[in-house]
Short mmCIF file of C-alpha atoms in Angstrom, two decimals:
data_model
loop_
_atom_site.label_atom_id
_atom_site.label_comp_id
_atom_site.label_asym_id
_atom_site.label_seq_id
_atom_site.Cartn_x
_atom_site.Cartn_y
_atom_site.Cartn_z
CA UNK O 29 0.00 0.00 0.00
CA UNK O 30 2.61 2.53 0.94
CA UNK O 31 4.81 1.28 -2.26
CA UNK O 32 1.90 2.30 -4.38
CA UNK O 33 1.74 5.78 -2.97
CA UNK O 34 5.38 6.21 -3.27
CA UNK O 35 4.62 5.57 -6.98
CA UNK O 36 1.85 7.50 -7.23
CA UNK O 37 3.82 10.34 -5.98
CA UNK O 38 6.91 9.54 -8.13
CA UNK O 39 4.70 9.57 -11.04
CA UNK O 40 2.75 13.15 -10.47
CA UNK O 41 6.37 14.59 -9.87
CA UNK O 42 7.49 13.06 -13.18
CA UNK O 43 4.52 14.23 -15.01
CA UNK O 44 5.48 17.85 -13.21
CA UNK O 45 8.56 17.42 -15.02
CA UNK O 46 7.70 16.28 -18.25
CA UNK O 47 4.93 18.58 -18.32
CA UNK O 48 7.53 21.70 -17.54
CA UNK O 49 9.83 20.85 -20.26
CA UNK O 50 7.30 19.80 -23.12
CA UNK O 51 4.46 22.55 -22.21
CA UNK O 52 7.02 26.23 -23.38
CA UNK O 53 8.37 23.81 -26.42
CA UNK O 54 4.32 22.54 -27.32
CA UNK O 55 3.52 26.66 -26.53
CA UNK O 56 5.97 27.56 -28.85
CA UNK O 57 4.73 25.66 -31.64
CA UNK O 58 1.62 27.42 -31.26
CA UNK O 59 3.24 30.42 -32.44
CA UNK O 60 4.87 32.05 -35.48
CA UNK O 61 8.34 31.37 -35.29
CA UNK O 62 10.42 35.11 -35.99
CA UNK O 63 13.85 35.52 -37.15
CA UNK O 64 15.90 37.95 -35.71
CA UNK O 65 18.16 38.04 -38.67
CA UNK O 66 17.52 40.06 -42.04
CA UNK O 67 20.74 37.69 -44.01
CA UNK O 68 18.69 34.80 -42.19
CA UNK O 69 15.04 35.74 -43.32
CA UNK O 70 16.07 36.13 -47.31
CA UNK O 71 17.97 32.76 -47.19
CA UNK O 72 14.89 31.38 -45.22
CA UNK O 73 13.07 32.88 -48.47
CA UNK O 74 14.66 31.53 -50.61
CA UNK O 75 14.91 28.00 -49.64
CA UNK O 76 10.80 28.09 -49.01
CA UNK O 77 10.05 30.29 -51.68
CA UNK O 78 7.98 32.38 -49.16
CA UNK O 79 7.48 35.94 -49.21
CA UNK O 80 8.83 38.12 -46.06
CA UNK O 81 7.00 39.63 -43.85
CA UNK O 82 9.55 42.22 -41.91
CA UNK O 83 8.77 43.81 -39.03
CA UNK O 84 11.08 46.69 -37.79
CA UNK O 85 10.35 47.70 -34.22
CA UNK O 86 12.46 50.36 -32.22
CA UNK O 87 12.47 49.33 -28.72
CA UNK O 88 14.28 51.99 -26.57
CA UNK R 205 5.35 53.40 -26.08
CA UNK R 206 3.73 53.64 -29.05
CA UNK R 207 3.26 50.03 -31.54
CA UNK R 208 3.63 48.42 -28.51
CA UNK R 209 0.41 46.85 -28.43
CA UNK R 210 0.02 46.30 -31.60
CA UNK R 211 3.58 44.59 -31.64
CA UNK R 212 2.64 42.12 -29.33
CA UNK R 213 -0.38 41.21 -30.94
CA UNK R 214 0.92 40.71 -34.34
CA UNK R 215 3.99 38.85 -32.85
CA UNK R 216 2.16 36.56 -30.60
CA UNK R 217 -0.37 35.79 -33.53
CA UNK R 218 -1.11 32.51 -32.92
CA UNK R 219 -0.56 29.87 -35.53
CA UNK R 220 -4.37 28.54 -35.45
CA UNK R 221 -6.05 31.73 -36.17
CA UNK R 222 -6.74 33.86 -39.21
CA UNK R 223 -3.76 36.05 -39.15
CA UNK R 224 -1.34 33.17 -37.54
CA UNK R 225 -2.63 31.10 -40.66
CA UNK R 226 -1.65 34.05 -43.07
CA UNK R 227 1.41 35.02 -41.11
CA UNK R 228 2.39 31.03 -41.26
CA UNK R 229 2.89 31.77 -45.50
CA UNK R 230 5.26 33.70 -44.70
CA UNK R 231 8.84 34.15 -43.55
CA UNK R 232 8.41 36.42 -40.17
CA UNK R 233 11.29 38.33 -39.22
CA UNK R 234 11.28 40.93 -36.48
CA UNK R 235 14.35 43.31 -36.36
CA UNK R 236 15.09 45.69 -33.57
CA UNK R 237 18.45 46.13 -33.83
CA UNK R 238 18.91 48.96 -36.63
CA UNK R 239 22.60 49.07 -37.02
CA UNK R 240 23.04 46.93 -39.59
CA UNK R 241 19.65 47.68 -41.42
CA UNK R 242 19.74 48.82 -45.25
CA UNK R 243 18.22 52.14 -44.61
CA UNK R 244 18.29 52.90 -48.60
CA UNK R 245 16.29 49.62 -49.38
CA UNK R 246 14.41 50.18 -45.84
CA UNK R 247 13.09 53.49 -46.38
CA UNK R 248 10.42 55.51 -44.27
CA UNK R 249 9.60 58.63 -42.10
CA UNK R 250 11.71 57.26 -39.20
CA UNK R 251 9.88 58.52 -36.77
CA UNK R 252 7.66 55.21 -36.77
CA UNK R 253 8.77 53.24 -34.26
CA UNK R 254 6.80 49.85 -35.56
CA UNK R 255 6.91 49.85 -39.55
CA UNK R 256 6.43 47.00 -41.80
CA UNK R 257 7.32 45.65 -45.06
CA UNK R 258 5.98 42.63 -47.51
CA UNK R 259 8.72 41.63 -50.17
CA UNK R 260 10.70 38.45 -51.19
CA UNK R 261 13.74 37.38 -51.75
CA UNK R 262 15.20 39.36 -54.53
CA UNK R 263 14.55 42.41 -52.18
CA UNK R 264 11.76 43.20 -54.37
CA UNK R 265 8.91 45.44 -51.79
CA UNK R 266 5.92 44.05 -52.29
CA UNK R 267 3.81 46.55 -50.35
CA UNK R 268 4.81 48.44 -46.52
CA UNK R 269 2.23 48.51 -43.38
CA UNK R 270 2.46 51.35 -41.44
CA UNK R 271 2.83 55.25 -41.15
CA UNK R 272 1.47 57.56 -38.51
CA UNK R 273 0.00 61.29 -38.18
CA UNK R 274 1.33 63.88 -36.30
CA UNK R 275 -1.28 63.34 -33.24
CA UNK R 276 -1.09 59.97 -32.57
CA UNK R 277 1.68 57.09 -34.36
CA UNK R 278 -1.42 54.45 -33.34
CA UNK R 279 -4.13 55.79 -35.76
CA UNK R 280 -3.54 53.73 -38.95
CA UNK R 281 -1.99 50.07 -36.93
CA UNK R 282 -5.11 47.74 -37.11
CA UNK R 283 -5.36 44.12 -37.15
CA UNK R 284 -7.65 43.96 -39.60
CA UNK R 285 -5.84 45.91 -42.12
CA UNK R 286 -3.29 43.89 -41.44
CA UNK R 287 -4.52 40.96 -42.40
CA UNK R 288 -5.88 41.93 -45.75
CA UNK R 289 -2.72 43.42 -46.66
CA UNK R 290 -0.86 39.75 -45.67
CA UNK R 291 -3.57 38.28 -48.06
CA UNK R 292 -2.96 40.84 -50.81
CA UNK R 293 1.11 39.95 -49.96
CA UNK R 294 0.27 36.47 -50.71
CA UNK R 295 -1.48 36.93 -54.12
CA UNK R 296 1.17 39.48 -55.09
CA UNK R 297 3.79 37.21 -54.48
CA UNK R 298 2.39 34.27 -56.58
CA UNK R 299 1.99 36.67 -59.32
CA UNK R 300 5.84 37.45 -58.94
CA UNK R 301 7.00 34.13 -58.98
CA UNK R 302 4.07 33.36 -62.00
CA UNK R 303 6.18 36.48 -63.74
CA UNK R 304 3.53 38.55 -63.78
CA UNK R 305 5.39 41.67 -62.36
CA UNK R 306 7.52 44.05 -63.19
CA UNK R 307 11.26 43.90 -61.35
CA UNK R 308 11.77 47.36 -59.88
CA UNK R 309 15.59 48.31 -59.80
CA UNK R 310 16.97 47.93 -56.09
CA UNK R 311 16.87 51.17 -53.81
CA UNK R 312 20.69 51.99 -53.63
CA UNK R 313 21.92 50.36 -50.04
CA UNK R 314 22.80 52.90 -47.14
CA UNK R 315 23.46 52.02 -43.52
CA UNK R 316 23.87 53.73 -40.88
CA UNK R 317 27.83 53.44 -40.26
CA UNK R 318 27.63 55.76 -44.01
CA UNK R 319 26.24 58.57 -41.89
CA UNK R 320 29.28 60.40 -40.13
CA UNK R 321 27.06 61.93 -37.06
CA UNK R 322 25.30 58.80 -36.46
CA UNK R 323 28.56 57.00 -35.98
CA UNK R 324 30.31 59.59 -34.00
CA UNK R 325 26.89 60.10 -31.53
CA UNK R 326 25.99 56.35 -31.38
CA UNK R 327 28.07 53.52 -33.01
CA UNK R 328 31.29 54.83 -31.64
CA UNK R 329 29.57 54.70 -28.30
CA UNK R 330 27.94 51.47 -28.43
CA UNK R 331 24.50 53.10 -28.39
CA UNK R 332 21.66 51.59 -29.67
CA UNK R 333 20.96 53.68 -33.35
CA UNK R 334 17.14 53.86 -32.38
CA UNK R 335 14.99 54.47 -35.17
CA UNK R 336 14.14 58.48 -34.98
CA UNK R 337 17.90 58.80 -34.83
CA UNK R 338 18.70 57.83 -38.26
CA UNK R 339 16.29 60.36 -39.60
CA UNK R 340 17.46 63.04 -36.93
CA UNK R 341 20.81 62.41 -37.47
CA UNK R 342 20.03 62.40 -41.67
CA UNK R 343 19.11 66.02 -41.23
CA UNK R 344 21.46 67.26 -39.17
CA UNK R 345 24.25 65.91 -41.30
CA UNK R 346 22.10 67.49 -44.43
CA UNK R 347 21.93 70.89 -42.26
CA UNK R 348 25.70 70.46 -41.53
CA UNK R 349 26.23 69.82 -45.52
CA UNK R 350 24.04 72.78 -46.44
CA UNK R 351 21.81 69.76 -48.08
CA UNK R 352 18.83 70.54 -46.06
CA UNK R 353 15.60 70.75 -47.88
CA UNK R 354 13.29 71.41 -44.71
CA UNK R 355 10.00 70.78 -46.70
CA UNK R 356 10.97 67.29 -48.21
CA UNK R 357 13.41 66.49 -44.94
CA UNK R 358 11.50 67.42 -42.31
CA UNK R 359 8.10 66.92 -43.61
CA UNK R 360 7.88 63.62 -44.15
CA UNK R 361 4.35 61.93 -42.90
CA UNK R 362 1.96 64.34 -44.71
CA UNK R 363 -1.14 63.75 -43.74
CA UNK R 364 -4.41 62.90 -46.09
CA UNK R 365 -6.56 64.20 -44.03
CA UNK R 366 -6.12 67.41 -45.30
CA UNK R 367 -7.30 66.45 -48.44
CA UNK R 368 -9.99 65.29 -46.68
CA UNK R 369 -9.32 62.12 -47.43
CA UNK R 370 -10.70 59.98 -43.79
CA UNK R 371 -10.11 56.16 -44.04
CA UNK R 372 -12.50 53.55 -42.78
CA UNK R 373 -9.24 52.30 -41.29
CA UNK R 374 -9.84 48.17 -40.56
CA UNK R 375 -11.11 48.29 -44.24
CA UNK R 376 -7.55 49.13 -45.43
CA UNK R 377 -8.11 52.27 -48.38
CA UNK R 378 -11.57 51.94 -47.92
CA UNK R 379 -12.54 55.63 -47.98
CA UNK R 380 -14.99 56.22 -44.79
CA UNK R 381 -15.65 60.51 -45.23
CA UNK R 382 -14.58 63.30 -48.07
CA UNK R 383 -14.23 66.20 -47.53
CA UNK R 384 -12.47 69.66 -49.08
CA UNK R 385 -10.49 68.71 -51.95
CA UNK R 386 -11.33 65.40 -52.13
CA UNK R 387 -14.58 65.72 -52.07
CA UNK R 388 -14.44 68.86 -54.89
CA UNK R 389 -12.56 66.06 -56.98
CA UNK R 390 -15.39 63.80 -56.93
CA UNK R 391 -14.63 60.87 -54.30
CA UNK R 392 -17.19 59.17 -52.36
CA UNK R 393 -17.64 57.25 -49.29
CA UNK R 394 -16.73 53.59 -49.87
CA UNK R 395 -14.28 54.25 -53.38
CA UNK R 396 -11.37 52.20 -52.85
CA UNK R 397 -7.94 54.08 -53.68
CA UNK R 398 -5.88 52.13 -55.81
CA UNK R 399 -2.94 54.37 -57.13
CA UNK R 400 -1.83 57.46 -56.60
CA UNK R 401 -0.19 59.23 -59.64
CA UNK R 402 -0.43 55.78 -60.98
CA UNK R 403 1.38 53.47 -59.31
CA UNK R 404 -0.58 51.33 -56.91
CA UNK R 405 -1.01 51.06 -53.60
CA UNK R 406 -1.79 48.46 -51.38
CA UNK R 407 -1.93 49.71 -47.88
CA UNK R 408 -1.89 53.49 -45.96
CA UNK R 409 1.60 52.55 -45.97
CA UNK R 410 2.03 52.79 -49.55
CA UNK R 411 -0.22 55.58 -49.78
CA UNK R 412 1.64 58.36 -47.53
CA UNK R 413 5.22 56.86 -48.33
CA UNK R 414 3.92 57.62 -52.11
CA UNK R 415 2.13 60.59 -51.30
CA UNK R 416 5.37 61.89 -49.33
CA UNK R 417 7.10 60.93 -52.25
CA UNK R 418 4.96 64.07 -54.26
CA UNK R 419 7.55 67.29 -54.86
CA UNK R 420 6.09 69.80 -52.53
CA UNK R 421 5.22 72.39 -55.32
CA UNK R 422 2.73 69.90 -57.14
CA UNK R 423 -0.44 71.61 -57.98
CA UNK R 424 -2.52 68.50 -58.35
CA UNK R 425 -2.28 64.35 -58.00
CA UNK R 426 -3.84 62.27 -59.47
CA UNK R 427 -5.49 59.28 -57.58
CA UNK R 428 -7.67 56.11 -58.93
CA UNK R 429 -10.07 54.65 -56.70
CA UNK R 430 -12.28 51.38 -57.55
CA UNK R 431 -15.83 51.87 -57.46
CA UNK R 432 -18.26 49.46 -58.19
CA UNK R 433 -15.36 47.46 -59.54
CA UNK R 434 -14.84 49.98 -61.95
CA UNK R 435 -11.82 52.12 -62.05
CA UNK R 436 -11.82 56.07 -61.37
CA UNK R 437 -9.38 58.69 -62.10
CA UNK R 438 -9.59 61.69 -59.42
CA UNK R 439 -7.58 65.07 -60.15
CA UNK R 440 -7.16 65.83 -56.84
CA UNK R 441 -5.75 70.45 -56.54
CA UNK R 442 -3.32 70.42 -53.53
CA UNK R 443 -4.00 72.86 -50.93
CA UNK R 444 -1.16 75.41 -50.02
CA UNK R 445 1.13 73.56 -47.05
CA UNK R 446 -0.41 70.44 -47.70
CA UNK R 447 3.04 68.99 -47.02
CA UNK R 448 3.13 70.86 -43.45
CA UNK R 449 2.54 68.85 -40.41
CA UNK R 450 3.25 69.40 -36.47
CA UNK R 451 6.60 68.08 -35.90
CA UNK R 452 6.44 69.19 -32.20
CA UNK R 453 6.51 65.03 -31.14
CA UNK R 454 9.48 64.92 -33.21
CA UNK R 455 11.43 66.07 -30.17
CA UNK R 456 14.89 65.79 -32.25
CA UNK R 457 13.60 67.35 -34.74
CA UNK R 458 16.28 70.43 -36.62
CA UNK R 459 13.52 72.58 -36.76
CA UNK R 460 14.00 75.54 -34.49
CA UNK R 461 11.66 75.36 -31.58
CA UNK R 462 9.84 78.83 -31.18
CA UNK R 463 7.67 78.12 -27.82
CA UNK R 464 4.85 80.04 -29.47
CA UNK R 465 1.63 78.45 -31.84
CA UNK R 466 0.05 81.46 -33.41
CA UNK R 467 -2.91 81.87 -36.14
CA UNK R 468 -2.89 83.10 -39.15
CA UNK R 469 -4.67 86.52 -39.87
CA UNK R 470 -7.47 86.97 -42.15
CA UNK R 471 -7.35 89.56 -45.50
CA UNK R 472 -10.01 92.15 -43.56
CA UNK R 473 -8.07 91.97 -40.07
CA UNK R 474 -4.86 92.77 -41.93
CA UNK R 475 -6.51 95.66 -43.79
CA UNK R 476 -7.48 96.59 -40.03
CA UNK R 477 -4.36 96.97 -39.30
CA UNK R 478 -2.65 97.98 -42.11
CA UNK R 479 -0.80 94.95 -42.71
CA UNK R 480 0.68 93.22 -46.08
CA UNK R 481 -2.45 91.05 -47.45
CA UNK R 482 -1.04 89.05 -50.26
CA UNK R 483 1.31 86.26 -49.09
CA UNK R 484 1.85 88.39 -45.73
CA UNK R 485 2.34 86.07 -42.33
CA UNK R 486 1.03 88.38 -39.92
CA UNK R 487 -0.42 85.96 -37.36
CA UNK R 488 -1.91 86.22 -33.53
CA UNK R 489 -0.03 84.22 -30.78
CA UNK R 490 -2.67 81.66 -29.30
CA UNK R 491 -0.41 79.95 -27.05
CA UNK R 492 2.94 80.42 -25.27
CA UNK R 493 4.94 77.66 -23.98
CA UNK R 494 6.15 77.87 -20.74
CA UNK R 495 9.33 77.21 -21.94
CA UNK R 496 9.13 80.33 -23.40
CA UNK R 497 10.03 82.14 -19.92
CA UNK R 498 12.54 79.31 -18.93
CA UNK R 499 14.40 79.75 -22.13
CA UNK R 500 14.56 83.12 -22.11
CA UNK R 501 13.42 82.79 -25.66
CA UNK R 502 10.58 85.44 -25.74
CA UNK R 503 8.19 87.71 -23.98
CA UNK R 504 5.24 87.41 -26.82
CA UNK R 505 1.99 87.29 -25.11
CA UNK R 506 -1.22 85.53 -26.08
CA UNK R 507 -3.22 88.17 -28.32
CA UNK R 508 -0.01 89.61 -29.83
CA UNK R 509 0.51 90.27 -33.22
CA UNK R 510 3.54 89.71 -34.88
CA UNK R 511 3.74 91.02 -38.71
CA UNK R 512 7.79 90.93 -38.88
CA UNK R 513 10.55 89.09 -38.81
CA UNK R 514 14.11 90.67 -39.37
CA UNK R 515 12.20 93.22 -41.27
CA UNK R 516 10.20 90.61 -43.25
CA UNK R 517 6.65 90.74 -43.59
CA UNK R 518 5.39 88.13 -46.40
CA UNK R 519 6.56 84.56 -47.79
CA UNK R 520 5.48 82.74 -50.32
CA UNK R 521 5.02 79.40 -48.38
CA UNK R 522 4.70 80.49 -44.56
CA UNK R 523 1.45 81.83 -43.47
CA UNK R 524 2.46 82.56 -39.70
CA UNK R 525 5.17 84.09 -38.45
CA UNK R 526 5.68 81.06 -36.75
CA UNK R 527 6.04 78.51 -39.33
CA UNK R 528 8.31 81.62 -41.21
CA UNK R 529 10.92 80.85 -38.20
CA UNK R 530 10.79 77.18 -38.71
CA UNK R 531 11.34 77.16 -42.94
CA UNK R 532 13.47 80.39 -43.56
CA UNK R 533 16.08 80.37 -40.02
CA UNK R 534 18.24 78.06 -38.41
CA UNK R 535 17.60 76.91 -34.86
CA UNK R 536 19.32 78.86 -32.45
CA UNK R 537 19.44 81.91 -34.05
CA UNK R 538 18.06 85.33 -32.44
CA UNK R 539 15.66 87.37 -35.27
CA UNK R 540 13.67 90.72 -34.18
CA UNK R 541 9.86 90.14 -34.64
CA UNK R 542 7.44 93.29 -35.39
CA UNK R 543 5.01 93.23 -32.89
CA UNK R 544 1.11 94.77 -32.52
CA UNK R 545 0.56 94.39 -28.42
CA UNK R 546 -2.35 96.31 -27.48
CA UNK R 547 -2.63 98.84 -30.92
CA UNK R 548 0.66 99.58 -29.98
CA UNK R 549 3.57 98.54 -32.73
CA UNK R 550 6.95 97.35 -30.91
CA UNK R 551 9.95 95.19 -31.79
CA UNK R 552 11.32 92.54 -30.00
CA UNK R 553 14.40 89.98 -30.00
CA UNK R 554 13.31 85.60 -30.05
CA UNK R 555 15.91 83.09 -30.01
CA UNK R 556 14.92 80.31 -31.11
CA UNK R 557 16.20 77.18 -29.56
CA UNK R 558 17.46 73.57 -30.35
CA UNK R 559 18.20 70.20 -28.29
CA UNK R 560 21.01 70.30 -26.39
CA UNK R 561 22.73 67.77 -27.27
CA UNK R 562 22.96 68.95 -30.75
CA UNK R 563 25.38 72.11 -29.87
#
């Protein structure tokens, strides 16, 4: 009885884990991906044969 | 800060909804660093701190998103618009790649490290070349070069409305109101513009970087709205100063800073007092700043007349005495206005004033 808490408990602290690492990466896919890099976005282009959308934003 | 909002909305678009799905066509980049940033390809009034551009690959601009007006940089940022300018990015770019249009010859490159006082005040300090400071630093390297034109340079986000030209903003070009000019021309509420002086545009973006584009003595442009599918041509007559804006936001701005708004006089209040009527910039003060006093830069008073400067009393462009300081003299120089305070004519000294860290 007390080995299947233990387990029990193991478990929910793995899932924790798992859950902490997987969620941001599973977030992330739920989101447009941005380069940071002009070079970057026009080689990105060109392999896809996408347009670009470029944002410039002044953050000071 | 201003875009801020807007930023965050269009950045954290996410990928299962209409503009994540558009935005998911595309290559997204987002740059913030400006240092290494074609400025020749990238152009725009720089005083937008959130600016966007649709293109491809062979650097060929499909269409920009953006622009501002002098009260608020927010007005024409809307997700809506947005999104039917991604979808019109997407068609246009299938027609590219189909052949369909035209290659326009590259914008010569410029970056910033070209631009002497932009080095000197930022890169060579490991400061961050924000965006207004490329354009600031332009002009003040034109001024320094005796390259200044102050009505192309300075003016450089003219604003529609005084054509009367009010958008129905989420609907893109959509027109919402006419008034004034445009409406004399002939458009109506719902005409969609098209082109202006015949080359189309796409977004507002397009529109005022085109319309900014227009030499500042143009009598007329021409613009082409669809209506009923059809197209329209408008001969639009430019008003005088349509170029002129309020570049008071534009706190780096090389324009001098007077600390005084003033309006201009009608004909029958100059015949009243005996003032020059054609192209004279006799004007009443309707506001002093209160830098005025802490400046030392004048003791005009609201209700004052001034009808001179340095012995001038007409221009063919200014119609204050105020906006006469700002075109025809440098900031930080001293001129002698000719003052009415009270029926009484009087002269005295202004000096006009700019930022600091300029001198």
């Amino acid at each position: 009885m007390k080995t299947q808490k233990q387990n029990c408990i193991l478990y929910a602290i793995l899932a924790c884990v798992v859950a902490s690492v997987v969620g941001p990466l599973l977030a992330q896919d739920e989101e447009i991906y941005w380069l940071e890099n002009y070079s970057e976005a026009i080689r990105e282009a060109k392999r896809t044969q996408k347009p670009i959308f470029i944002e410039f934003r002044c953050e000071p | 800060m201003a875009g801020r909002d807007f930023d965050a909305q269009v950045v954290l678009s996410p990928k299962n909804s209409p503009r994540g799905n558009l935005l998911s066509q595309y290559v997204c980049a987002r740059i913030t660093r400006m240092n290494d940033v074609d400025i020749g390809l990238f152009d725009r009034d720089w005083n937008n701190t959130i600016y966007f551009f649709i293109m491809n690959s062979d650097e060929q601009i499909y269409m920009r998103y953006g622009g501002r007006e002098a009260k608020s940089p927010d007005t024409y940022l809307n997700l809506s618009s947005l999104e039917l300018a991604l979808e019109k990015g997407l068609e246009l770019h299938r027609r590219y790649r189909r052949g369909e249009l035209k290659k326009v010859e590259r914008p010569k490159p410029l970056f910033p490290a070209q631009i002497p006082l932009l080095v000197e005040r930022t890169i060579a300090r490991n400061a961050c070349v924000e965006c207004h400071l490329i354009g600031d630093y332009q002009n003040i390297q034109r001024e320094q070069d005796g390259k200044l034109d102050k009505l192309t340079h300075l003016y450089r986000s003219p604003d529609i409305k005084t054509l009367g030209i009010h958008l129905d903003v989420p609907k893109g070009l959509v027109v919402k109101e006419v008034r004034d000019g445009s409406e004399a021309a002939g458009m109506k509420s719902g005409d969609l513009i098209t082109r202006l002086n015949g080359t189309p545009v796409w977004t507002f973006g397009d529109l005022q970087y085109l319309y900014d584009k227009v030499p500042r003595n143009a009598p007329r442009i021409q613009i082409t709205v669809e209506r009923g599918r059809e197209p329209v041509n408008l001969s639009m007559a430019l008003p005088k100063r349509w170029w002129w804006t309020d570049l008071t936001f534009r706190q780096w701005t090389v324009e001098p800073r007077v600390y005084f708004e003033s309006v201009a006089l009608s004909d029958s209040e100059k015949r009243e007092h005996s003032l020059v009527e054609q192209d004279g910039f006799a004007s009443r003060v309707k506001r002093v700043d209160m830098f005025a006093e802490m400046m030392k830069s004048h003791e005009l008073r609201v209700g004052d007349i001034i009808f001179g400067v340095d012995g001038v009393e007409h221009d063919e462009l200014a119609n204050t005495a105020e906006l006469f300081i700002k075109l025809r003299k440098t900031a930080g120089e001293t001129v002698t206005l000719d003052v009415i305070r009270d029926g009484k004519r009087m002269q005295m000294p202004l000096k006009s004033y700019r930022m600091s860290f300029r001198k």
